[in-house]
Amino acid sequence: MAHYKAEQDDWLIVYLKYLLFVFNFFFWVGGAAVMAVGVWTLVEKSGYLSVLASSTFAASAYILIFAGALVMVTGFLGFGAIIREDRSCLSTYFCLLLVIFLVELVAGVLAHMYYQRLSDELKQHLSRTLAENYRQPGASDLTTSVDRLQQDFKCCGSNSSADWQHSAYILSREAEGRRVPDSCCKTVVARCGQRAHPSNIYKVEGGCITKLEQFLADHLLLMGAVGIGVACLQAFCLTY
């Protein structure tokens, strides 16, 4: 009877060991997914970050990258602890998973909160940026961001190409008679912005606010969903 009970206990330990191994594998995959979304977001958005007034967007992405990397490192610790059946390592592993859960949750909540006020920030900040800062001393990164924004989204100005009429750059001698920056042109050549005709610039296509807002909103929703979703999945597995 005692021999049978010992075999039963051994079977249970092996079952729990493999179950924990499977859970850890899914944690590791989840961490890789979280980090991939964070890196992808920064790579895709790095050219537009200068036109945003807040750093919350970038902070959410960096937190996701940190959390994902921590999950992957913790996953390797978990695999080692399971194989060696080291209780102290397993305790450290579960503590780290709790920290990771909180970090991912914070990143997801930040992304969701920023999504709620994205439209207001863009409307208030982008028009002022184009009017006051474009091509001004010390604003080279912002100027590059605006130029890339207009070319990538095939747009001109904040709400329309008419926004550039109030730009300090367009009103200056440096503009050399341009009515819009050259990046508004469908085919960019030197001083093409002097001719503000719909056949030459993105005039009828509209301004950049709506297109940028939709683009950022899609990524913020994805960041929030991944961060909160993976955190909840991990919490469910740990509870189970």
PDB file of C-alpha atoms in Angstrom:
ATOM      1  CA  MET A   1       0.000   0.000   0.000  1.00  0.00           C
ATOM      2  CA  ALA A   2       2.808   2.377   0.933  1.00  0.00           C
ATOM      3  CA  HIS A   3       4.651   1.429  -2.277  1.00  0.00           C
ATOM      4  CA  TYR A   4       1.504   2.172  -4.335  1.00  0.00           C
ATOM      5  CA  LYS A   5       1.082   5.569  -2.610  1.00  0.00           C
ATOM      6  CA  ALA A   6       4.734   6.454  -3.325  1.00  0.00           C
ATOM      7  CA  GLU A   7       4.283   5.600  -7.006  1.00  0.00           C
ATOM      8  CA  GLN A   8       1.136   7.705  -7.090  1.00  0.00           C
ATOM      9  CA  ASP A   9       2.982  10.649  -5.532  1.00  0.00           C
ATOM     10  CA  ASP A  10       5.824  10.273  -8.056  1.00  0.00           C
ATOM     11  CA  TRP A  11       3.317  10.260 -10.916  1.00  0.00           C
ATOM     12  CA  LEU A  12       1.666  13.403  -9.550  1.00  0.00           C
ATOM     13  CA  ILE A  13       5.030  15.196  -9.252  1.00  0.00           C
ATOM     14  CA  VAL A  14       5.923  14.295 -12.853  1.00  0.00           C
ATOM     15  CA  TYR A  15       2.487  15.501 -14.038  1.00  0.00           C
ATOM     16  CA  LEU A  16       2.822  18.828 -12.197  1.00  0.00           C
ATOM     17  CA  LYS A  17       6.381  19.231 -13.496  1.00  0.00           C
ATOM     18  CA  TYR A  18       5.307  18.871 -17.117  1.00  0.00           C
ATOM     19  CA  LEU A  19       2.248  21.063 -16.565  1.00  0.00           C
ATOM     20  CA  LEU A  20       4.475  23.814 -15.164  1.00  0.00           C
ATOM     21  CA  PHE A  21       6.849  23.318 -18.093  1.00  0.00           C
ATOM     22  CA  VAL A  22       3.970  23.895 -20.565  1.00  0.00           C
ATOM     23  CA  PHE A  23       2.761  26.974 -18.651  1.00  0.00           C
ATOM     24  CA  ASN A  24       6.303  28.373 -18.639  1.00  0.00           C
ATOM     25  CA  PHE A  25       6.574  27.827 -22.388  1.00  0.00           C
ATOM     26  CA  PHE A  26       3.410  29.870 -22.953  1.00  0.00           C
ATOM     27  CA  PHE A  27       4.742  32.583 -20.609  1.00  0.00           C
ATOM     28  CA  TRP A  28       7.931  32.701 -22.676  1.00  0.00           C
ATOM     29  CA  VAL A  29       6.004  32.940 -25.964  1.00  0.00           C
ATOM     30  CA  GLY A  30       3.797  35.651 -24.453  1.00  0.00           C
ATOM     31  CA  GLY A  31       6.890  37.612 -23.404  1.00  0.00           C
ATOM     32  CA  ALA A  32       8.318  37.345 -26.914  1.00  0.00           C
ATOM     33  CA  ALA A  33       5.010  38.621 -28.337  1.00  0.00           C
ATOM     34  CA  VAL A  34       4.897  41.567 -25.914  1.00  0.00           C
ATOM     35  CA  MET A  35       8.496  42.557 -26.687  1.00  0.00           C
ATOM     36  CA  ALA A  36       7.904  42.193 -30.438  1.00  0.00           C
ATOM     37  CA  VAL A  37       4.896  44.524 -30.302  1.00  0.00           C
ATOM     38  CA  GLY A  38       6.882  47.106 -28.320  1.00  0.00           C
ATOM     39  CA  VAL A  39       9.858  47.003 -30.713  1.00  0.00           C
ATOM     40  CA  TRP A  40       7.613  47.059 -33.793  1.00  0.00           C
ATOM     41  CA  THR A  41       5.708  50.043 -32.421  1.00  0.00           C
ATOM     42  CA  LEU A  42       8.877  52.061 -31.791  1.00  0.00           C
ATOM     43  CA  VAL A  43      10.367  51.181 -35.187  1.00  0.00           C
ATOM     44  CA  GLU A  44       7.147  52.031 -37.019  1.00  0.00           C
ATOM     45  CA  LYS A  45       6.552  55.212 -35.017  1.00  0.00           C
ATOM     46  CA  SER A  46      10.043  56.530 -34.349  1.00  0.00           C
ATOM     47  CA  GLY A  47       9.722  59.010 -37.205  1.00  0.00           C
ATOM     48  CA  TYR A  48       6.521  60.515 -35.780  1.00  0.00           C
ATOM     49  CA  LEU A  49       7.302  60.698 -32.054  1.00  0.00           C
ATOM     50  CA  SER A  50       8.679  64.250 -32.321  1.00  0.00           C
ATOM     51  CA  VAL A  51       5.262  65.632 -33.309  1.00  0.00           C
ATOM     52  CA  LEU A  52       3.621  64.259 -30.153  1.00  0.00           C
ATOM     53  CA  ALA A  53       3.455  66.535 -27.128  1.00  0.00           C
ATOM     54  CA  SER A  54       3.511  63.671 -24.632  1.00  0.00           C
ATOM     55  CA  SER A  55       6.064  60.912 -24.140  1.00  0.00           C
ATOM     56  CA  THR A  56       3.380  58.480 -22.896  1.00  0.00           C
ATOM     57  CA  PHE A  57       3.244  56.681 -26.237  1.00  0.00           C
ATOM     58  CA  ALA A  58       6.975  55.944 -26.259  1.00  0.00           C
ATOM     59  CA  ALA A  59       6.924  55.108 -22.524  1.00  0.00           C
ATOM     60  CA  SER A  60       4.226  52.469 -23.071  1.00  0.00           C
ATOM     61  CA  ALA A  61       6.279  50.853 -25.830  1.00  0.00           C
ATOM     62  CA  TYR A  62       9.475  50.858 -23.732  1.00  0.00           C
ATOM     63  CA  ILE A  63       7.635  49.313 -20.786  1.00  0.00           C
ATOM     64  CA  LEU A  64       6.296  46.559 -23.052  1.00  0.00           C
ATOM     65  CA  ILE A  65       9.819  45.867 -24.347  1.00  0.00           C
ATOM     66  CA  PHE A  66      11.183  45.740 -20.791  1.00  0.00           C
ATOM     67  CA  ALA A  67       8.372  43.461 -19.627  1.00  0.00           C
ATOM     68  CA  GLY A  68       8.755  41.161 -22.625  1.00  0.00           C
ATOM     69  CA  ALA A  69      12.514  40.869 -22.145  1.00  0.00           C
ATOM     70  CA  LEU A  70      12.009  40.179 -18.434  1.00  0.00           C
ATOM     71  CA  VAL A  71       9.465  37.457 -19.249  1.00  0.00           C
ATOM     72  CA  MET A  72      11.908  35.757 -21.625  1.00  0.00           C
ATOM     73  CA  VAL A  73      14.763  35.862 -19.107  1.00  0.00           C
ATOM     74  CA  THR A  74      12.422  34.653 -16.361  1.00  0.00           C
ATOM     75  CA  GLY A  75      11.238  31.897 -18.694  1.00  0.00           C
ATOM     76  CA  PHE A  76      14.765  30.545 -18.981  1.00  0.00           C
ATOM     77  CA  LEU A  77      15.048  30.692 -15.172  1.00  0.00           C
ATOM     78  CA  GLY A  78      11.783  28.769 -14.949  1.00  0.00           C
ATOM     79  CA  PHE A  79      12.962  26.050 -17.342  1.00  0.00           C
ATOM     80  CA  GLY A  80      16.147  25.617 -15.294  1.00  0.00           C
ATOM     81  CA  ALA A  81      14.255  25.522 -12.006  1.00  0.00           C
ATOM     82  CA  ILE A  82      11.780  22.936 -13.329  1.00  0.00           C
ATOM     83  CA  ILE A  83      14.471  20.662 -14.752  1.00  0.00           C
ATOM     84  CA  ARG A  84      16.600  20.845 -11.574  1.00  0.00           C
ATOM     85  CA  GLU A  85      13.515  20.882  -9.297  1.00  0.00           C
ATOM     86  CA  ASP A  86      15.091  23.754  -7.342  1.00  0.00           C
ATOM     87  CA  ARG A  87      12.477  25.157  -4.927  1.00  0.00           C
ATOM     88  CA  SER A  88      14.335  28.424  -4.265  1.00  0.00           C
ATOM     89  CA  CYS A  89      14.599  29.121  -8.001  1.00  0.00           C
ATOM     90  CA  LEU A  90      10.917  28.286  -8.419  1.00  0.00           C
ATOM     91  CA  SER A  91      10.020  30.776  -5.661  1.00  0.00           C
ATOM     92  CA  THR A  92      12.085  33.473  -7.379  1.00  0.00           C
ATOM     93  CA  TYR A  93      10.454  32.536 -10.685  1.00  0.00           C
ATOM     94  CA  PHE A  94       6.911  33.014  -9.346  1.00  0.00           C
ATOM     95  CA  CYS A  95       7.842  36.320  -7.668  1.00  0.00           C
ATOM     96  CA  LEU A  96       9.241  37.616 -10.959  1.00  0.00           C
ATOM     97  CA  LEU A  97       6.065  36.538 -12.774  1.00  0.00           C
ATOM     98  CA  LEU A  98       4.054  38.646 -10.328  1.00  0.00           C
ATOM     99  CA  VAL A  99       6.260  41.688 -11.043  1.00  0.00           C
ATOM    100  CA  ILE A 100       5.955  41.082 -14.792  1.00  0.00           C
ATOM    101  CA  PHE A 101       2.177  40.849 -14.512  1.00  0.00           C
ATOM    102  CA  LEU A 102       2.080  44.288 -12.872  1.00  0.00           C
ATOM    103  CA  VAL A 103       4.478  45.841 -15.424  1.00  0.00           C
ATOM    104  CA  GLU A 104       2.495  44.533 -18.409  1.00  0.00           C
ATOM    105  CA  LEU A 105      -0.738  45.696 -16.832  1.00  0.00           C
ATOM    106  CA  VAL A 106       0.677  49.217 -16.313  1.00  0.00           C
ATOM    107  CA  ALA A 107       1.869  49.376 -19.946  1.00  0.00           C
ATOM    108  CA  GLY A 108      -1.517  48.253 -21.234  1.00  0.00           C
ATOM    109  CA  VAL A 109      -3.400  50.748 -19.056  1.00  0.00           C
ATOM    110  CA  LEU A 110      -1.056  53.601 -20.107  1.00  0.00           C
ATOM    111  CA  ALA A 111      -1.628  52.807 -23.778  1.00  0.00           C
ATOM    112  CA  HIS A 112      -5.397  52.714 -23.262  1.00  0.00           C
ATOM    113  CA  MET A 113      -5.427  56.000 -21.309  1.00  0.00           C
ATOM    114  CA  TYR A 114      -3.311  57.749 -23.944  1.00  0.00           C
ATOM    115  CA  TYR A 115      -5.655  56.481 -26.647  1.00  0.00           C
ATOM    116  CA  GLN A 116      -8.521  58.305 -24.922  1.00  0.00           C
ATOM    117  CA  ARG A 117      -6.828  61.729 -25.208  1.00  0.00           C
ATOM    118  CA  LEU A 118      -4.894  61.200 -28.436  1.00  0.00           C
ATOM    119  CA  SER A 119      -7.274  63.232 -30.610  1.00  0.00           C
ATOM    120  CA  ASP A 120      -7.224  66.316 -28.356  1.00  0.00           C
ATOM    121  CA  GLU A 121      -3.421  66.261 -28.098  1.00  0.00           C
ATOM    122  CA  LEU A 122      -2.939  66.055 -31.852  1.00  0.00           C
ATOM    123  CA  LYS A 123      -5.397  68.860 -32.585  1.00  0.00           C
ATOM    124  CA  GLN A 124      -3.798  71.175 -30.027  1.00  0.00           C
ATOM    125  CA  HIS A 125      -0.165  70.348 -30.717  1.00  0.00           C
ATOM    126  CA  LEU A 126       0.265  69.533 -34.414  1.00  0.00           C
ATOM    127  CA  SER A 127      -1.076  72.839 -35.760  1.00  0.00           C
ATOM    128  CA  ARG A 128       1.140  74.820 -33.371  1.00  0.00           C
ATOM    129  CA  THR A 129       4.134  72.654 -34.281  1.00  0.00           C
ATOM    130  CA  LEU A 130       3.732  73.323 -38.011  1.00  0.00           C
ATOM    131  CA  ALA A 131       3.222  77.049 -37.475  1.00  0.00           C
ATOM    132  CA  GLU A 132       5.930  77.756 -34.908  1.00  0.00           C
ATOM    133  CA  ASN A 133       8.627  75.072 -35.002  1.00  0.00           C
ATOM    134  CA  TYR A 134       9.010  73.699 -38.524  1.00  0.00           C
ATOM    135  CA  ARG A 135      12.456  74.476 -39.978  1.00  0.00           C
ATOM    136  CA  GLN A 136      13.352  76.540 -36.928  1.00  0.00           C
ATOM    137  CA  PRO A 137      16.767  76.416 -35.178  1.00  0.00           C
ATOM    138  CA  GLY A 138      17.136  73.366 -32.953  1.00  0.00           C
ATOM    139  CA  ALA A 139      14.092  71.631 -34.439  1.00  0.00           C
ATOM    140  CA  SER A 140      15.772  69.373 -36.989  1.00  0.00           C
ATOM    141  CA  ASP A 141      14.268  66.153 -35.560  1.00  0.00           C
ATOM    142  CA  LEU A 142      10.802  67.649 -35.536  1.00  0.00           C
ATOM    143  CA  THR A 143      11.232  68.948 -39.096  1.00  0.00           C
ATOM    144  CA  THR A 144      12.298  65.481 -40.272  1.00  0.00           C
ATOM    145  CA  SER A 145       9.280  63.964 -38.510  1.00  0.00           C
ATOM    146  CA  VAL A 146       6.857  66.368 -40.183  1.00  0.00           C
ATOM    147  CA  ASP A 147       8.418  65.791 -43.615  1.00  0.00           C
ATOM    148  CA  ARG A 148       8.213  62.029 -43.197  1.00  0.00           C
ATOM    149  CA  LEU A 149       4.655  62.300 -41.886  1.00  0.00           C
ATOM    150  CA  GLN A 150       3.465  64.253 -44.943  1.00  0.00           C
ATOM    151  CA  GLN A 151       5.170  61.901 -47.387  1.00  0.00           C
ATOM    152  CA  ASP A 152       4.140  58.640 -45.697  1.00  0.00           C
ATOM    153  CA  PHE A 153       0.496  59.616 -45.263  1.00  0.00           C
ATOM    154  CA  LYS A 154       0.237  61.640 -48.492  1.00  0.00           C
ATOM    155  CA  CYS A 155      -1.124  64.664 -46.631  1.00  0.00           C
ATOM    156  CA  CYS A 156      -0.278  68.345 -46.286  1.00  0.00           C
ATOM    157  CA  GLY A 157      -0.680  70.501 -43.195  1.00  0.00           C
ATOM    158  CA  SER A 158      -2.517  69.773 -39.985  1.00  0.00           C
ATOM    159  CA  ASN A 159      -6.099  70.040 -41.251  1.00  0.00           C
ATOM    160  CA  SER A 160      -5.328  71.145 -44.811  1.00  0.00           C
ATOM    161  CA  SER A 161      -2.539  72.645 -46.906  1.00  0.00           C
ATOM    162  CA  ALA A 162      -3.882  76.107 -45.947  1.00  0.00           C
ATOM    163  CA  ASP A 163      -2.387  75.636 -42.461  1.00  0.00           C
ATOM    164  CA  TRP A 164       1.057  76.369 -43.896  1.00  0.00           C
ATOM    165  CA  GLN A 165       0.038  79.955 -44.693  1.00  0.00           C
ATOM    166  CA  HIS A 166       0.567  80.757 -40.999  1.00  0.00           C
ATOM    167  CA  SER A 167       3.914  78.957 -40.702  1.00  0.00           C
ATOM    168  CA  ALA A 168       6.931  80.970 -39.579  1.00  0.00           C
ATOM    169  CA  TYR A 169       9.000  79.081 -42.143  1.00  0.00           C
ATOM    170  CA  ILE A 170       6.691  79.791 -45.107  1.00  0.00           C
ATOM    171  CA  LEU A 171       6.522  83.474 -44.140  1.00  0.00           C
ATOM    172  CA  SER A 172      10.309  83.730 -43.917  1.00  0.00           C
ATOM    173  CA  ARG A 173      12.837  84.475 -46.664  1.00  0.00           C
ATOM    174  CA  GLU A 174      14.272  81.012 -46.196  1.00  0.00           C
ATOM    175  CA  ALA A 175      11.154  79.532 -47.857  1.00  0.00           C
ATOM    176  CA  GLU A 176      12.171  81.161 -51.171  1.00  0.00           C
ATOM    177  CA  GLY A 177       8.588  81.715 -52.227  1.00  0.00           C
ATOM    178  CA  ARG A 178       7.305  78.273 -51.249  1.00  0.00           C
ATOM    179  CA  ARG A 179       3.623  78.140 -50.358  1.00  0.00           C
ATOM    180  CA  VAL A 180       4.040  74.769 -48.663  1.00  0.00           C
ATOM    181  CA  PRO A 181       7.108  72.686 -47.732  1.00  0.00           C
ATOM    182  CA  ASP A 182       8.525  70.460 -50.464  1.00  0.00           C
ATOM    183  CA  SER A 183       7.419  67.396 -48.482  1.00  0.00           C
ATOM    184  CA  CYS A 184       3.813  68.271 -49.422  1.00  0.00           C
ATOM    185  CA  CYS A 185       4.623  67.536 -53.064  1.00  0.00           C
ATOM    186  CA  LYS A 186       3.540  64.334 -54.763  1.00  0.00           C
ATOM    187  CA  THR A 187       6.943  64.203 -56.418  1.00  0.00           C
ATOM    188  CA  VAL A 188       9.546  65.893 -54.224  1.00  0.00           C
ATOM    189  CA  VAL A 189      12.043  68.078 -56.092  1.00  0.00           C
ATOM    190  CA  ALA A 190      13.808  71.285 -55.052  1.00  0.00           C
ATOM    191  CA  ARG A 191      11.361  74.185 -54.494  1.00  0.00           C
ATOM    192  CA  CYS A 192       8.364  72.148 -55.714  1.00  0.00           C
ATOM    193  CA  GLY A 193       6.375  73.698 -52.846  1.00  0.00           C
ATOM    194  CA  GLN A 194       6.238  76.994 -54.740  1.00  0.00           C
ATOM    195  CA  ARG A 195       3.320  75.647 -56.788  1.00  0.00           C
ATOM    196  CA  ALA A 196       0.371  74.766 -54.521  1.00  0.00           C
ATOM    197  CA  HIS A 197      -1.818  73.157 -57.176  1.00  0.00           C
ATOM    198  CA  PRO A 198      -3.740  69.896 -56.477  1.00  0.00           C
ATOM    199  CA  SER A 199      -1.858  68.210 -59.315  1.00  0.00           C
ATOM    200  CA  ASN A 200       1.435  69.031 -57.576  1.00  0.00           C
ATOM    201  CA  ILE A 201       0.744  68.772 -53.804  1.00  0.00           C
ATOM    202  CA  TYR A 202      -1.477  66.726 -51.502  1.00  0.00           C
ATOM    203  CA  LYS A 203      -4.212  69.344 -51.400  1.00  0.00           C
ATOM    204  CA  VAL A 204      -7.476  67.456 -51.910  1.00  0.00           C
ATOM    205  CA  GLU A 205      -6.199  64.489 -49.853  1.00  0.00           C
ATOM    206  CA  GLY A 206      -6.636  66.571 -46.683  1.00  0.00           C
ATOM    207  CA  GLY A 207      -4.530  67.213 -43.599  1.00  0.00           C
ATOM    208  CA  CYS A 208      -2.417  64.860 -41.523  1.00  0.00           C
ATOM    209  CA  ILE A 209      -4.294  64.920 -38.192  1.00  0.00           C
ATOM    210  CA  THR A 210      -7.011  62.414 -39.107  1.00  0.00           C
ATOM    211  CA  LYS A 211      -4.591  59.981 -40.761  1.00  0.00           C
ATOM    212  CA  LEU A 212      -1.998  60.155 -37.985  1.00  0.00           C
ATOM    213  CA  GLU A 213      -4.672  59.836 -35.316  1.00  0.00           C
ATOM    214  CA  GLN A 214      -6.049  56.651 -36.867  1.00  0.00           C
ATOM    215  CA  PHE A 215      -2.567  55.240 -37.352  1.00  0.00           C
ATOM    216  CA  LEU A 216      -1.536  55.870 -33.736  1.00  0.00           C
ATOM    217  CA  ALA A 217      -4.896  54.755 -32.361  1.00  0.00           C
ATOM    218  CA  ASP A 218      -4.613  51.376 -34.090  1.00  0.00           C
ATOM    219  CA  HIS A 219      -1.180  50.786 -32.563  1.00  0.00           C
ATOM    220  CA  LEU A 220      -2.188  52.011 -29.113  1.00  0.00           C
ATOM    221  CA  LEU A 221      -5.170  49.654 -29.083  1.00  0.00           C
ATOM    222  CA  LEU A 222      -2.876  46.808 -30.093  1.00  0.00           C
ATOM    223  CA  MET A 223      -0.339  47.720 -27.390  1.00  0.00           C
ATOM    224  CA  GLY A 224      -3.064  47.938 -24.754  1.00  0.00           C
ATOM    225  CA  ALA A 225      -4.691  44.675 -25.825  1.00  0.00           C
ATOM    226  CA  VAL A 226      -1.392  42.764 -25.857  1.00  0.00           C
ATOM    227  CA  GLY A 227      -0.182  44.177 -22.530  1.00  0.00           C
ATOM    228  CA  ILE A 228      -3.432  43.641 -20.636  1.00  0.00           C
ATOM    229  CA  GLY A 229      -4.274  40.382 -22.446  1.00  0.00           C
ATOM    230  CA  VAL A 230      -0.945  38.667 -21.741  1.00  0.00           C
ATOM    231  CA  ALA A 231      -0.963  39.930 -18.143  1.00  0.00           C
ATOM    232  CA  CYS A 232      -4.457  38.507 -17.564  1.00  0.00           C
ATOM    233  CA  LEU A 233      -3.468  35.210 -19.224  1.00  0.00           C
ATOM    234  CA  GLN A 234      -0.462  34.929 -16.927  1.00  0.00           C
ATOM    235  CA  ALA A 235      -2.584  35.776 -13.885  1.00  0.00           C
ATOM    236  CA  PHE A 236      -5.112  33.087 -14.876  1.00  0.00           C
ATOM    237  CA  CYS A 237      -2.380  30.469 -15.312  1.00  0.00           C
ATOM    238  CA  LEU A 238      -0.770  31.358 -11.991  1.00  0.00           C
ATOM    239  CA  THR A 239      -4.130  31.197 -10.220  1.00  0.00           C
ATOM    240  CA  TYR A 240      -4.933  27.901 -11.868  1.00  0.00           C
TER     241      TYR A 240
END
